[in-house]
PDB file of C-alpha atoms in Angstrom:
ATOM      1  CA  MET A 768     -51.254 -36.490  63.622  1.00  0.00           C
ATOM      2  CA  GLN A 769     -48.309 -34.790  65.243  1.00  0.00           C
ATOM      3  CA  ARG A 770     -47.819 -31.066  65.075  1.00  0.00           C
ATOM      4  CA  GLN A 771     -44.425 -29.820  63.826  1.00  0.00           C
ATOM      5  CA  GLN A 772     -42.314 -27.898  66.359  1.00  0.00           C
ATOM      6  CA  GLY A 773     -39.698 -25.300  65.293  1.00  0.00           C
ATOM      7  CA  LEU A 774     -38.593 -24.041  61.876  1.00  0.00           C
ATOM      8  CA  THR A 775     -37.517 -25.929  58.814  1.00  0.00           C
ATOM      9  CA  LEU A 776     -34.129 -25.280  57.257  1.00  0.00           C
ATOM     10  CA  LEU A 777     -35.730 -23.580  54.253  1.00  0.00           C
ATOM     11  CA  GLU A 778     -37.686 -21.145  56.434  1.00  0.00           C
ATOM     12  CA  LEU A 779     -34.544 -20.296  58.387  1.00  0.00           C
ATOM     13  CA  LEU A 780     -32.555 -19.635  55.182  1.00  0.00           C
ATOM     14  CA  VAL A 781     -35.279 -17.347  53.822  1.00  0.00           C
ATOM     15  CA  VAL A 782     -35.303 -15.298  57.038  1.00  0.00           C
ATOM     16  CA  LEU A 783     -31.496 -15.015  57.025  1.00  0.00           C
ATOM     17  CA  ALA A 784     -31.517 -13.922  53.358  1.00  0.00           C
ATOM     18  CA  ILE A 785     -34.091 -11.205  54.113  1.00  0.00           C
ATOM     19  CA  ILE A 786     -32.020  -9.963  57.059  1.00  0.00           C
ATOM     20  CA  GLY A 787     -28.849  -9.991  54.915  1.00  0.00           C
ATOM     21  CA  PHE A 788     -30.452  -7.938  52.135  1.00  0.00           C
ATOM     22  CA  SER A 789     -31.822  -5.472  54.691  1.00  0.00           C
ATOM     23  CA  VAL A 790     -28.427  -4.964  56.339  1.00  0.00           C
ATOM     24  CA  ALA A 791     -26.737  -4.532  52.946  1.00  0.00           C
ATOM     25  CA  GLY A 792     -29.303  -1.948  51.862  1.00  0.00           C
ATOM     26  CA  VAL A 793     -28.966   0.059  55.054  1.00  0.00           C
ATOM     27  CA  SER A 794     -25.167   0.010  54.990  1.00  0.00           C
ATOM     28  CA  LEU A 795     -25.070   1.155  51.358  1.00  0.00           C
ATOM     29  CA  SER A 796     -27.486   3.989  52.035  1.00  0.00           C
ATOM     30  CA  LEU A 797     -25.381   5.204  54.963  1.00  0.00           C
ATOM     31  CA  ARG A 798     -22.193   5.519  52.924  1.00  0.00           C
ATOM     32  CA  ASP A 799     -21.086   9.107  52.305  1.00  0.00           C
ATOM     33  CA  SER A 800     -21.429  10.412  48.799  1.00  0.00           C
ATOM     34  CA  ASN A 801     -18.696  12.577  47.272  1.00  0.00           C
ATOM     35  CA  GLN A 802     -20.872  15.679  47.707  1.00  0.00           C
ATOM     36  CA  THR A 803     -21.404  14.970  51.419  1.00  0.00           C
ATOM     37  CA  GLN A 804     -17.681  14.409  51.918  1.00  0.00           C
ATOM     38  CA  LEU A 805     -16.955  17.651  50.080  1.00  0.00           C
ATOM     39  CA  GLU A 806     -19.416  19.590  52.245  1.00  0.00           C
ATOM     40  CA  ARG A 807     -17.795  18.170  55.383  1.00  0.00           C
ATOM     41  CA  GLU A 808     -14.356  19.138  54.058  1.00  0.00           C
ATOM     42  CA  ALA A 809     -15.564  22.663  53.238  1.00  0.00           C
ATOM     43  CA  GLN A 810     -17.045  23.201  56.711  1.00  0.00           C
ATOM     44  CA  ARG A 811     -13.802  22.003  58.288  1.00  0.00           C
ATOM     45  CA  LEU A 812     -11.748  24.327  56.076  1.00  0.00           C
ATOM     46  CA  VAL A 813     -13.964  27.309  56.943  1.00  0.00           C
ATOM     47  CA  ALA A 814     -13.389  26.633  60.644  1.00  0.00           C
ATOM     48  CA  VAL A 815      -9.627  26.214  60.188  1.00  0.00           C
ATOM     49  CA  LEU A 816      -9.314  29.418  58.141  1.00  0.00           C
ATOM     50  CA  GLU A 817     -11.323  31.435  60.650  1.00  0.00           C
ATOM     51  CA  ALA A 818      -9.240  30.045  63.530  1.00  0.00           C
ATOM     52  CA  ALA A 819      -6.038  30.943  61.680  1.00  0.00           C
ATOM     53  CA  ARG A 820      -7.414  34.422  60.959  1.00  0.00           C
ATOM     54  CA  ALA A 821      -8.177  34.908  64.654  1.00  0.00           C
ATOM     55  CA  GLN A 822      -4.717  33.622  65.592  1.00  0.00           C
ATOM     56  CA  SER A 823      -3.173  36.077  63.138  1.00  0.00           C
ATOM     57  CA  ARG A 824      -5.087  38.957  64.699  1.00  0.00           C
ATOM     58  CA  THR A 825      -4.146  38.064  68.261  1.00  0.00           C
ATOM     59  CA  SER A 826      -0.469  37.457  67.494  1.00  0.00           C
ATOM     60  CA  GLY A 827      -0.107  40.382  65.086  1.00  0.00           C
ATOM     61  CA  MET A 828       1.659  38.094  62.592  1.00  0.00           C
ATOM     62  CA  ALA A 829       0.370  37.274  59.128  1.00  0.00           C
ATOM     63  CA  LEU A 830      -0.258  33.607  58.322  1.00  0.00           C
ATOM     64  CA  ILE A 831      -0.288  31.846  54.972  1.00  0.00           C
ATOM     65  CA  TRP A 832      -2.692  29.042  54.040  1.00  0.00           C
ATOM     66  CA  GLN A 833      -1.362  26.939  51.185  1.00  0.00           C
ATOM     67  CA  PRO A 834      -2.808  23.728  49.708  1.00  0.00           C
ATOM     68  CA  THR A 835      -0.620  20.687  49.169  1.00  0.00           C
ATOM     69  CA  ALA A 836      -1.254  17.416  47.345  1.00  0.00           C
ATOM     70  CA  GLU A 837      -2.291  15.642  50.568  1.00  0.00           C
ATOM     71  CA  GLY A 838      -3.841  18.568  52.464  1.00  0.00           C
ATOM     72  CA  PHE A 839      -2.786  22.063  53.406  1.00  0.00           C
ATOM     73  CA  VAL A 840      -0.225  24.006  55.428  1.00  0.00           C
ATOM     74  CA  ILE A 841      -0.716  27.045  57.638  1.00  0.00           C
ATOM     75  CA  ARG A 842       2.569  28.809  58.295  1.00  0.00           C
ATOM     76  CA  PRO A 843       3.767  32.221  59.392  1.00  0.00           C
ATOM     77  CA  ALA A 844       4.462  34.733  56.638  1.00  0.00           C
ATOM     78  CA  ILE A 845       8.124  35.566  57.028  1.00  0.00           C
ATOM     79  CA  ALA A 846       9.680  38.508  55.218  1.00  0.00           C
ATOM     80  CA  PRO A 847      12.594  37.619  52.898  1.00  0.00           C
ATOM     81  CA  ASN A 848      15.074  39.608  55.007  1.00  0.00           C
ATOM     82  CA  GLN A 849      13.976  37.904  58.225  1.00  0.00           C
ATOM     83  CA  ALA A 850      16.086  34.942  59.361  1.00  0.00           C
ATOM     84  CA  LEU A 851      14.378  31.584  59.778  1.00  0.00           C
ATOM     85  CA  SER A 852      14.721  30.836  63.439  1.00  0.00           C
ATOM     86  CA  ASN A 853      12.500  29.692  66.257  1.00  0.00           C
ATOM     87  CA  SER A 854      12.652  33.110  67.898  1.00  0.00           C
ATOM     88  CA  ALA A 855      11.472  34.862  64.709  1.00  0.00           C
ATOM     89  CA  SER A 856       8.094  33.113  64.686  1.00  0.00           C
ATOM     90  CA  PRO A 857       6.154  32.219  67.847  1.00  0.00           C
ATOM     91  CA  ILE A 858       3.582  30.445  65.668  1.00  0.00           C
ATOM     92  CA  ALA A 859       4.425  26.915  64.547  1.00  0.00           C
ATOM     93  CA  THR A 860       3.765  25.634  61.051  1.00  0.00           C
ATOM     94  CA  ARG A 861       0.659  23.453  60.977  1.00  0.00           C
ATOM     95  CA  THR A 862       0.236  20.695  58.394  1.00  0.00           C
ATOM     96  CA  GLU A 863      -3.166  19.052  57.917  1.00  0.00           C
ATOM     97  CA  THR A 864      -4.357  16.289  55.604  1.00  0.00           C
ATOM     98  CA  TRP A 865      -7.681  16.225  53.795  1.00  0.00           C
ATOM     99  CA  LEU A 866     -10.404  14.125  55.382  1.00  0.00           C
ATOM    100  CA  THR A 867     -11.144  12.551  51.991  1.00  0.00           C
ATOM    101  CA  THR A 868      -8.353  11.278  49.774  1.00  0.00           C
ATOM    102  CA  GLY A 869      -8.414  12.838  46.325  1.00  0.00           C
ATOM    103  CA  THR A 870      -9.521  16.262  47.562  1.00  0.00           C
ATOM    104  CA  GLN A 871      -7.943  19.160  45.688  1.00  0.00           C
ATOM    105  CA  ALA A 872      -8.061  22.923  46.222  1.00  0.00           C
ATOM    106  CA  ALA A 873      -7.741  25.767  43.713  1.00  0.00           C
ATOM    107  CA  ILE A 874      -7.437  29.366  44.901  1.00  0.00           C
ATOM    108  CA  SER A 875      -8.609  32.594  43.243  1.00  0.00           C
ATOM    109  CA  THR A 876      -7.734  35.832  45.028  1.00  0.00           C
ATOM    110  CA  ALA A 877      -8.251  38.546  42.418  1.00  0.00           C
ATOM    111  CA  THR A 878     -11.216  40.900  42.536  1.00  0.00           C
ATOM    112  CA  ASN A 879     -12.954  38.950  39.793  1.00  0.00           C
ATOM    113  CA  ASN A 880     -11.910  35.611  41.360  1.00  0.00           C
ATOM    114  CA  THR A 881     -10.388  34.272  38.151  1.00  0.00           C
ATOM    115  CA  THR A 882      -6.648  34.653  38.649  1.00  0.00           C
ATOM    116  CA  PRO A 883      -5.298  31.492  40.271  1.00  0.00           C
ATOM    117  CA  THR A 884      -2.667  31.722  42.986  1.00  0.00           C
ATOM    118  CA  ASN A 885      -1.251  29.140  45.326  1.00  0.00           C
ATOM    119  CA  LEU A 886      -1.821  30.720  48.755  1.00  0.00           C
ATOM    120  CA  VAL A 887      -4.186  32.774  50.892  1.00  0.00           C
ATOM    121  CA  LEU A 888      -2.699  35.478  53.115  1.00  0.00           C
ATOM    122  CA  LEU A 889      -4.437  35.780  56.490  1.00  0.00           C
ATOM    123  CA  GLY A 890      -3.129  39.040  57.892  1.00  0.00           C
ATOM    124  CA  PRO A 891      -3.716  40.660  61.262  1.00  0.00           C
ATOM    125  CA  GLU A 892      -5.694  43.468  59.622  1.00  0.00           C
ATOM    126  CA  PRO A 893      -9.487  43.253  59.808  1.00  0.00           C
ATOM    127  CA  ILE A 894      -9.766  43.463  56.006  1.00  0.00           C
ATOM    128  CA  LEU A 895      -8.300  40.744  53.785  1.00  0.00           C
ATOM    129  CA  ALA A 896      -7.960  40.454  50.047  1.00  0.00           C
ATOM    130  CA  PRO A 897     -11.042  38.760  48.583  1.00  0.00           C
ATOM    131  CA  ALA A 898     -10.373  35.058  48.181  1.00  0.00           C
ATOM    132  CA  ARG A 899     -12.184  31.998  46.881  1.00  0.00           C
ATOM    133  CA  ILE A 900     -11.089  28.392  47.368  1.00  0.00           C
ATOM    134  CA  THR A 901     -12.704  25.780  45.152  1.00  0.00           C
ATOM    135  CA  LEU A 902     -12.613  22.255  46.536  1.00  0.00           C
ATOM    136  CA  SER A 903     -13.111  19.167  44.412  1.00  0.00           C
ATOM    137  CA  VAL A 904     -12.961  15.425  45.004  1.00  0.00           C
ATOM    138  CA  ALA A 905     -11.607  13.162  42.297  1.00  0.00           C
ATOM    139  CA  THR A 906     -14.077  10.443  41.418  1.00  0.00           C
ATOM    140  CA  SER A 907     -13.242   6.941  40.274  1.00  0.00           C
ATOM    141  CA  ASN A 908     -15.942   7.178  37.615  1.00  0.00           C
ATOM    142  CA  SER A 909     -14.537   9.409  34.871  1.00  0.00           C
ATOM    143  CA  ALA A 910     -17.957   9.678  33.164  1.00  0.00           C
ATOM    144  CA  LYS A 911     -19.315  11.797  36.014  1.00  0.00           C
ATOM    145  CA  PRO A 912     -17.724  15.221  36.540  1.00  0.00           C
ATOM    146  CA  ALA A 913     -16.009  15.745  39.872  1.00  0.00           C
ATOM    147  CA  PRO A 914     -18.232  17.626  42.335  1.00  0.00           C
ATOM    148  CA  THR A 915     -16.947  21.039  43.387  1.00  0.00           C
ATOM    149  CA  LEU A 916     -17.711  23.391  46.243  1.00  0.00           C
ATOM    150  CA  SER A 917     -16.384  26.908  46.847  1.00  0.00           C
ATOM    151  CA  ILE A 918     -15.687  28.761  50.047  1.00  0.00           C
ATOM    152  CA  GLY A 919     -14.673  32.363  50.137  1.00  0.00           C
ATOM    153  CA  THR A 920     -14.652  35.789  51.674  1.00  0.00           C
ATOM    154  CA  ASP A 921     -15.088  39.254  50.277  1.00  0.00           C
ATOM    155  CA  GLY A 922     -12.402  40.474  52.670  1.00  0.00           C
ATOM    156  CA  LEU A 923     -14.763  41.836  55.313  1.00  0.00           C
ATOM    157  CA  ARG A 924     -16.952  38.867  56.177  1.00  0.00           C
ATOM    158  CA  PRO A 925     -15.770  35.523  57.538  1.00  0.00           C
ATOM    159  CA  PHE A 926     -15.033  32.642  55.203  1.00  0.00           C
ATOM    160  CA  GLN A 927     -18.190  30.759  54.223  1.00  0.00           C
ATOM    161  CA  VAL A 928     -19.493  28.304  51.658  1.00  0.00           C
ATOM    162  CA  VAL A 929     -20.473  30.307  48.585  1.00  0.00           C
ATOM    163  CA  PRO A 930     -22.760  29.302  45.708  1.00  0.00           C
TER     164      PRO A 930
END
């Protein structure tokens, strides 16, 4: 009797199916969830706001952070009587997009953090008005509520993720 050498087609297909299911499972587990994407977005926004705050202090010019539909804008705060010219503002307007599409931001700057506004003023003074920015990511599944995450400052401390 001769001994069989190699693999049969059926054995090879079973091994390939097992490998395929394993790769699919690993790739699905590595995908970012909405909460992870939101946390990444919040950490990025904290860093950007603190950098803009430091830039405002060093230049002596107030900056405004304002959310847009696709991201946010950081621009110099120009008084109404000041002409819009390149010499009036040494700081260029900076436009950024969100890392995750569907991200939205809502701002509360009152003492009780309930009055919505549409901008955060980052002045050169060491004390700012208390501000809270609530980030959310729109989900495709309308049955689940959209996850939210807030970052804020009490005016003295740096911006940070708040519970």
